[in-house]
Each structure stands twice: as structure tokens, then as C-alpha cells.
Amino acid sequence: MLLDNVTQALRNWPAPRIVGNRVIVPTHCVTSGGDIIHVTVEGGINAFKVHDDGAAVRIFENSGGELITAPKMLSLFLKDQGLNVDGFGAISAPLVSLDELAPSIVLVANAARDAAEHLIHRWKPAFKRKFKDTVRDLLEEDFPKRWEHDRSVLGHSNKPQKFDFAIDLGHERKLFFDAVVPDQNSISTAVVRHLDVARAKNESVVQRIVYDDRVEWKASDINLLKMGAPTLPFSQARQVFERIAA
């Protein structure tokens, strides 16, 4: 009876599925936050590429993390496991045979889970995620149907720069802003993208950096934010947004 119950439970687990020329495998590897690690298999006959398709970095970013050097950090973290990490943070095993396929899937899944946990615990992005949620609630209450998240605009470098939020101001103008917490990675990445867009001198773009003034900040960090764009403490965001969007 017990064996039947366990067997049935395993049958209910999501099955591998084919997407284009890849097979996506939902593994039994789960992060502490409840994310199921999916592993991607490509190739065929007797040579297979097994990778996480960037799952570790994606889980970190979905937790509110933002770290330009994440791929490099993962490469250092996994250097003794015989796995590769590309420039986008995707974790992969060397080409394997059919006999080696199953254990390679397990190896990559475990590595992706451990790597995601490493990034999350090392850089603790949860507070930033909560601040973004707070900002999102304000926008939904005050500017329904006029705001968007994760919106991009072209910078002076001709690269699209993605901002946390945007508000439609009408007359083909938009306010682009980031929600920033007192973390060096959060600060530096916001400043870099705001500077790039400011140098493009796009008259339809209005820029702001909103910082969480519910927590303590160093004066030097606030001054650094001001180099990227006009800064705005969250406690004043509602009235300033209403004035800009009027």
C-alpha cells in the first residue's frame, strides 16, 4: 500500500516536455523558497548537453536580486564541480552519453539549486523585493492602468536600459524610475543605467531614483544616487508623482 502511494505521488510529478529542439525536465530539486529546478537537455543519439538555462540567476533575480557579476560569482562557486558557467550565468555539464544523462541532470539540478541559494543568502535581496512590492502597491492605488514594471528605454550606448517602473505622463512622455535600497549593487546598477539614458537626451523621458527612506542611508550613497538622476525619498513619492503626472 505504501509503495503504491509513493509510486502514485511520483507519477503526479510534472513530466519532461519538449520545447522546440529541447527537452525541459522538472526535477525533484527544490529551493528553500519552493522553486522547482528545471533542467534543459539538448542534443541526441549519444551526446547530450545538460544545462539549467540560467535558472539559478533567474531565481535570484525573481527574489529581487540584482548583481552584474552573478555569472562570475557562480563560476567561482562551482569551479570544483566540473561544471561550466557562461557569461549569462547558465550552468552546464560537459557533453555526456546516454548512460551519463540521468546523473548529469541530477548534478546540474543540484548545482543550480545550490547556486541560487548561494546568491540569495550572500546578497540577501529579499528586502529589495519587499520595497518594490510597496512601490507597486502605491502605483496600483494611485495610477491604475498608467504604470508598468520592468520597462526599457534606449540609452546613449544604444543599449536598452531596463527600469523598475514607468508611469505614462501623457503627450508621449514617460517617467522611468528605480526603487533602490541601501545596497551597493542596487545603487551602482541604478546609477549606471540612469546615466546612460540621461546622456541620450530623450525629451520624452523623465527620470527619478526612489530610495527607501524607511531605513538608514549613508550620505555618500545618497550623493552617489544623485549622480544618476534626481532622487526622491519614498515618503514623498506619492505627492511628487502626482505633481509630475498631473
mmCIF file of C-alpha atoms in Angstrom:
data_model
loop_
_atom_site.group_PDB
_atom_site.id
_atom_site.type_symbol
_atom_site.label_atom_id
_atom_site.label_comp_id
_atom_site.label_asym_id
_atom_site.label_seq_id
_atom_site.Cartn_x
_atom_site.Cartn_y
_atom_site.Cartn_z
ATOM 1 C CA MET A 1 0.000 0.000 0.000
ATOM 2 C CA LEU A 2 2.757 2.428 0.940
ATOM 3 C CA LEU A 3 4.699 1.591 -2.201
ATOM 4 C CA ASP A 4 1.585 2.214 -4.317
ATOM 5 C CA ASN A 5 1.006 5.605 -2.684
ATOM 6 C CA VAL A 6 4.583 6.716 -3.209
ATOM 7 C CA THR A 7 4.554 5.467 -6.809
ATOM 8 C CA GLN A 8 1.327 7.361 -7.488
ATOM 9 C CA ALA A 9 2.731 10.544 -5.943
ATOM 10 C CA LEU A 10 5.752 10.345 -8.219
ATOM 11 C CA ARG A 11 3.537 9.773 -11.253
ATOM 12 C CA ASN A 12 1.809 13.087 -10.477
ATOM 13 C CA TRP A 13 5.101 14.992 -10.713
ATOM 14 C CA PRO A 14 5.308 17.123 -13.901
ATOM 15 C CA ALA A 15 6.717 15.101 -16.798
ATOM 16 C CA PRO A 16 9.508 16.211 -19.147
ATOM 17 C CA ARG A 17 8.202 18.158 -22.132
ATOM 18 C CA ILE A 18 9.677 19.069 -25.487
ATOM 19 C CA VAL A 19 10.043 22.727 -26.483
ATOM 20 C CA GLY A 20 11.471 23.156 -29.971
ATOM 21 C CA ASN A 21 14.625 21.026 -30.103
ATOM 22 C CA ARG A 22 14.984 20.901 -26.312
ATOM 23 C CA VAL A 23 13.549 18.745 -23.558
ATOM 24 C CA ILE A 24 12.679 20.536 -20.302
ATOM 25 C CA VAL A 25 12.952 18.280 -17.243
ATOM 26 C CA PRO A 26 11.175 19.326 -13.997
ATOM 27 C CA THR A 27 13.453 17.763 -11.392
ATOM 28 C CA HIS A 28 12.768 16.843 -7.766
ATOM 29 C CA CYS A 29 15.285 19.503 -6.732
ATOM 30 C CA VAL A 30 13.548 22.379 -4.908
ATOM 31 C CA THR A 31 14.976 25.579 -3.393
ATOM 32 C CA SER A 32 14.156 26.721 0.127
ATOM 33 C CA GLY A 33 11.785 29.248 -1.456
ATOM 34 C CA GLY A 34 9.824 26.495 -3.199
ATOM 35 C CA ASP A 35 11.212 26.922 -6.721
ATOM 36 C CA ILE A 36 11.387 23.669 -8.687
ATOM 37 C CA ILE A 37 14.624 23.420 -10.674
ATOM 38 C CA HIS A 38 14.035 22.692 -14.351
ATOM 39 C CA VAL A 39 16.943 21.291 -16.365
ATOM 40 C CA THR A 40 17.230 21.542 -20.139
ATOM 41 C CA VAL A 41 18.574 18.714 -22.330
ATOM 42 C CA GLU A 42 19.723 19.253 -25.909
ATOM 43 C CA GLY A 43 21.416 17.038 -28.472
ATOM 44 C CA GLY A 44 20.616 13.423 -29.178
ATOM 45 C CA ILE A 45 21.862 9.960 -30.230
ATOM 46 C CA ASN A 46 24.703 9.617 -27.726
ATOM 47 C CA ALA A 47 25.870 13.163 -26.975
ATOM 48 C CA PHE A 48 23.742 15.380 -24.762
ATOM 49 C CA LYS A 49 24.144 18.894 -23.382
ATOM 50 C CA VAL A 50 22.589 19.370 -19.952
ATOM 51 C CA HIS A 51 22.145 22.884 -18.523
ATOM 52 C CA ASP A 52 19.889 24.973 -16.269
ATOM 53 C CA ASP A 53 19.133 27.620 -18.934
ATOM 54 C CA GLY A 54 20.022 30.327 -16.427
ATOM 55 C CA ALA A 55 17.614 29.059 -13.751
ATOM 56 C CA ALA A 56 19.897 29.898 -10.802
ATOM 57 C CA VAL A 57 20.335 33.530 -11.838
ATOM 58 C CA ARG A 58 16.640 33.807 -12.742
ATOM 59 C CA ILE A 59 15.565 32.571 -9.288
ATOM 60 C CA PHE A 60 17.947 35.086 -7.703
ATOM 61 C CA GLU A 61 16.528 37.928 -9.809
ATOM 62 C CA ASN A 62 12.931 36.854 -9.121
ATOM 63 C CA SER A 63 13.779 37.126 -5.433
ATOM 64 C CA GLY A 64 14.651 40.776 -6.000
ATOM 65 C CA GLY A 65 18.362 40.287 -6.594
ATOM 66 C CA GLU A 66 20.404 42.383 -8.974
ATOM 67 C CA LEU A 67 24.060 41.589 -9.486
ATOM 68 C CA ILE A 68 26.024 42.255 -12.665
ATOM 69 C CA THR A 69 28.788 39.899 -11.545
ATOM 70 C CA ALA A 70 26.417 36.988 -10.754
ATOM 71 C CA PRO A 71 27.805 34.763 -13.584
ATOM 72 C CA LYS A 72 31.350 35.289 -12.347
ATOM 73 C CA MET A 73 30.293 34.576 -8.758
ATOM 74 C CA LEU A 74 28.635 31.328 -9.858
ATOM 75 C CA SER A 75 31.714 30.294 -11.819
ATOM 76 C CA LEU A 76 33.840 30.683 -8.692
ATOM 77 C CA PHE A 77 31.247 28.929 -6.543
ATOM 78 C CA LEU A 78 31.043 25.892 -8.855
ATOM 79 C CA LYS A 79 34.656 25.719 -10.048
ATOM 80 C CA ASP A 80 35.380 22.450 -8.176
ATOM 81 C CA GLN A 81 32.338 20.601 -9.537
ATOM 82 C CA GLY A 82 33.476 20.271 -13.150
ATOM 83 C CA LEU A 83 30.610 22.449 -14.423
ATOM 84 C CA ASN A 84 30.672 25.417 -16.779
ATOM 85 C CA VAL A 85 29.023 28.813 -16.305
ATOM 86 C CA ASP A 86 28.581 31.035 -19.363
ATOM 87 C CA GLY A 87 28.500 34.835 -19.489
ATOM 88 C CA PHE A 88 24.775 34.904 -18.752
ATOM 89 C CA GLY A 89 25.039 32.601 -15.728
ATOM 90 C CA ALA A 90 23.741 29.395 -17.328
ATOM 91 C CA ILE A 91 25.197 26.304 -15.628
ATOM 92 C CA SER A 92 26.053 23.325 -17.849
ATOM 93 C CA ALA A 93 27.799 19.974 -17.712
ATOM 94 C CA PRO A 94 30.282 18.749 -20.355
ATOM 95 C CA LEU A 95 28.693 16.707 -23.150
ATOM 96 C CA VAL A 96 27.550 13.342 -21.794
ATOM 97 C CA SER A 97 26.496 9.983 -23.200
ATOM 98 C CA LEU A 98 23.061 8.408 -22.802
ATOM 99 C CA ASP A 99 24.269 6.353 -19.830
ATOM 100 C CA GLU A 100 25.501 9.523 -18.131
ATOM 101 C CA LEU A 101 22.392 11.579 -18.880
ATOM 102 C CA ALA A 102 20.338 10.864 -15.741
ATOM 103 C CA PRO A 103 23.127 11.552 -13.218
ATOM 104 C CA SER A 104 24.118 14.689 -15.175
ATOM 105 C CA ILE A 105 20.562 16.015 -14.885
ATOM 106 C CA VAL A 106 20.709 15.459 -11.123
ATOM 107 C CA LEU A 107 24.145 17.088 -10.912
ATOM 108 C CA VAL A 108 23.094 20.220 -12.794
ATOM 109 C CA ALA A 109 19.817 20.491 -10.848
ATOM 110 C CA ASN A 110 21.633 20.281 -7.510
ATOM 111 C CA ALA A 111 24.223 22.799 -8.674
ATOM 112 C CA ALA A 112 21.548 25.246 -9.877
ATOM 113 C CA ARG A 113 19.684 24.991 -6.575
ATOM 114 C CA ASP A 114 22.850 25.481 -4.518
ATOM 115 C CA ALA A 115 23.970 28.357 -6.731
ATOM 116 C CA ALA A 116 20.625 30.156 -6.426
ATOM 117 C CA GLU A 117 20.666 29.729 -2.644
ATOM 118 C CA HIS A 118 24.253 30.984 -2.538
ATOM 119 C CA LEU A 119 23.368 34.192 -4.396
ATOM 120 C CA ILE A 120 20.237 34.795 -2.344
ATOM 121 C CA HIS A 121 21.874 34.234 1.027
ATOM 122 C CA ARG A 122 25.086 36.050 0.121
ATOM 123 C CA TRP A 123 23.397 39.190 -1.202
ATOM 124 C CA LYS A 124 20.080 38.952 0.703
ATOM 125 C CA PRO A 125 17.783 40.539 -1.905
ATOM 126 C CA ALA A 126 14.522 39.930 -0.020
ATOM 127 C CA PHE A 127 14.323 43.447 1.407
ATOM 128 C CA LYS A 128 14.618 44.975 -2.035
ATOM 129 C CA ARG A 129 11.809 42.740 -3.254
ATOM 130 C CA LYS A 130 9.576 43.922 -0.386
ATOM 131 C CA PHE A 131 10.352 47.561 -1.186
ATOM 132 C CA LYS A 132 9.456 47.019 -4.834
ATOM 133 C CA ASP A 133 6.190 45.435 -3.714
ATOM 134 C CA THR A 134 5.463 48.511 -1.589
ATOM 135 C CA VAL A 135 6.143 50.819 -4.528
ATOM 136 C CA ARG A 136 3.991 48.631 -6.763
ATOM 137 C CA ASP A 137 1.080 48.901 -4.303
ATOM 138 C CA LEU A 138 1.346 52.708 -4.351
ATOM 139 C CA LEU A 139 1.310 52.798 -8.156
ATOM 140 C CA GLU A 140 -1.620 50.424 -8.398
ATOM 141 C CA GLU A 141 -3.589 52.581 -5.965
ATOM 142 C CA ASP A 142 -2.746 55.994 -7.428
ATOM 143 C CA PHE A 143 -2.020 55.297 -11.099
ATOM 144 C CA PRO A 144 -4.067 52.252 -12.188
ATOM 145 C CA LYS A 145 -3.581 51.443 -15.872
ATOM 146 C CA ARG A 146 -0.924 54.161 -16.175
ATOM 147 C CA TRP A 147 2.074 52.315 -14.709
ATOM 148 C CA GLU A 148 4.230 49.420 -15.882
ATOM 149 C CA HIS A 149 7.116 47.459 -14.411
ATOM 150 C CA ASP A 150 10.426 46.384 -15.966
ATOM 151 C CA ARG A 151 10.224 48.868 -18.826
ATOM 152 C CA SER A 152 13.186 49.604 -21.107
ATOM 153 C CA VAL A 153 14.361 52.739 -22.891
ATOM 154 C CA LEU A 154 17.341 53.176 -25.215
ATOM 155 C CA GLY A 155 20.420 54.749 -23.666
ATOM 156 C CA HIS A 156 23.285 56.753 -25.169
ATOM 157 C CA SER A 157 25.171 53.456 -25.591
ATOM 158 C CA ASN A 158 22.368 52.225 -27.902
ATOM 159 C CA LYS A 159 21.622 49.512 -25.350
ATOM 160 C CA PRO A 160 18.135 49.176 -23.840
ATOM 161 C CA GLN A 161 18.192 50.038 -20.141
ATOM 162 C CA LYS A 162 15.500 48.380 -18.042
ATOM 163 C CA PHE A 163 13.973 50.356 -15.163
ATOM 164 C CA ASP A 164 11.906 49.020 -12.279
ATOM 165 C CA PHE A 165 8.837 51.126 -13.092
ATOM 166 C CA ALA A 166 7.390 53.608 -15.583
ATOM 167 C CA ILE A 167 4.386 55.938 -15.405
ATOM 168 C CA ASP A 168 2.661 57.243 -18.534
ATOM 169 C CA LEU A 169 2.630 61.041 -18.263
ATOM 170 C CA GLY A 170 0.678 61.616 -21.460
ATOM 171 C CA HIS A 171 1.774 63.569 -24.539
ATOM 172 C CA GLU A 172 4.178 60.692 -25.380
ATOM 173 C CA ARG A 173 6.214 61.257 -22.209
ATOM 174 C CA LYS A 174 7.034 58.670 -19.525
ATOM 175 C CA LEU A 175 8.558 58.755 -16.080
ATOM 176 C CA PHE A 176 11.140 55.979 -15.638
ATOM 177 C CA PHE A 177 12.397 55.236 -12.147
ATOM 178 C CA ASP A 178 14.100 52.619 -9.999
ATOM 179 C CA ALA A 179 13.241 51.561 -6.444
ATOM 180 C CA VAL A 180 16.566 51.388 -4.597
ATOM 181 C CA VAL A 181 17.618 50.052 -1.192
ATOM 182 C CA PRO A 182 20.930 50.739 0.618
ATOM 183 C CA ASP A 183 22.889 48.007 -1.135
ATOM 184 C CA GLN A 184 25.953 48.766 -3.249
ATOM 185 C CA ASN A 185 24.830 46.607 -6.175
ATOM 186 C CA SER A 186 21.354 48.136 -6.152
ATOM 187 C CA ILE A 187 22.847 51.643 -6.033
ATOM 188 C CA SER A 188 25.581 51.213 -8.654
ATOM 189 C CA THR A 189 23.434 49.476 -11.267
ATOM 190 C CA ALA A 190 20.710 52.124 -10.937
ATOM 191 C CA VAL A 191 23.223 54.957 -11.336
ATOM 192 C CA VAL A 192 24.865 53.376 -14.400
ATOM 193 C CA ARG A 193 21.625 52.866 -16.328
ATOM 194 C CA HIS A 194 20.259 56.312 -15.410
ATOM 195 C CA LEU A 195 23.468 57.980 -16.581
ATOM 196 C CA ASP A 196 23.333 56.111 -19.892
ATOM 197 C CA VAL A 197 19.745 57.192 -20.539
ATOM 198 C CA ALA A 198 20.368 60.776 -19.397
ATOM 199 C CA ARG A 199 23.200 61.079 -21.925
ATOM 200 C CA ALA A 200 20.770 60.106 -24.698
ATOM 201 C CA LYS A 201 18.906 63.402 -24.055
ATOM 202 C CA ASN A 202 15.495 61.946 -24.917
ATOM 203 C CA GLU A 203 12.961 64.703 -24.194
ATOM 204 C CA SER A 204 10.128 62.169 -23.811
ATOM 205 C CA VAL A 205 11.896 60.547 -20.836
ATOM 206 C CA VAL A 206 11.667 61.813 -17.254
ATOM 207 C CA GLN A 207 13.957 60.094 -14.731
ATOM 208 C CA ARG A 208 13.900 59.641 -10.974
ATOM 209 C CA ILE A 209 15.507 57.315 -8.424
ATOM 210 C CA VAL A 210 13.257 56.462 -5.467
ATOM 211 C CA TYR A 211 15.068 55.314 -2.342
ATOM 212 C CA ASP A 212 13.643 53.615 0.709
ATOM 213 C CA ASP A 213 13.940 56.246 3.433
ATOM 214 C CA ARG A 214 12.335 53.926 5.995
ATOM 215 C CA VAL A 215 15.838 52.567 6.590
ATOM 216 C CA GLU A 216 19.160 54.243 7.346
ATOM 217 C CA TRP A 217 21.300 55.526 4.473
ATOM 218 C CA LYS A 218 24.823 56.876 4.267
ATOM 219 C CA ALA A 219 25.042 60.439 2.973
ATOM 220 C CA SER A 220 27.694 59.269 0.486
ATOM 221 C CA ASP A 221 25.286 56.702 -1.010
ATOM 222 C CA ILE A 222 22.537 59.308 -1.427
ATOM 223 C CA ASN A 223 25.042 61.590 -3.136
ATOM 224 C CA LEU A 224 26.011 58.735 -5.446
ATOM 225 C CA LEU A 225 22.360 58.199 -6.390
ATOM 226 C CA LYS A 226 22.056 61.896 -7.267
ATOM 227 C CA MET A 227 24.782 61.439 -9.883
ATOM 228 C CA GLY A 228 22.429 59.158 -11.834
ATOM 229 C CA ALA A 229 19.142 61.078 -11.623
ATOM 230 C CA PRO A 230 17.123 63.323 -9.295
ATOM 231 C CA THR A 231 16.455 61.355 -6.119
ATOM 232 C CA LEU A 232 13.192 61.002 -4.261
ATOM 233 C CA PRO A 233 12.609 59.557 -0.776
ATOM 234 C CA PHE A 234 9.739 57.091 -0.778
ATOM 235 C CA SER A 235 7.886 59.068 1.911
ATOM 236 C CA GLN A 236 7.455 61.900 -0.627
ATOM 237 C CA ALA A 237 6.848 59.722 -3.689
ATOM 238 C CA ARG A 238 3.062 59.951 -3.782
ATOM 239 C CA GLN A 239 2.819 63.746 -3.873
ATOM 240 C CA VAL A 240 5.769 64.147 -6.249
ATOM 241 C CA PHE A 241 4.422 61.530 -8.670
ATOM 242 C CA GLU A 242 1.010 63.184 -8.619
ATOM 243 C CA ARG A 243 2.573 66.557 -9.402
ATOM 244 C CA ILE A 244 4.722 65.197 -12.243
ATOM 245 C CA ALA A 245 1.834 63.209 -13.719
ATOM 246 C CA ALA A 246 -0.740 65.995 -13.433
#
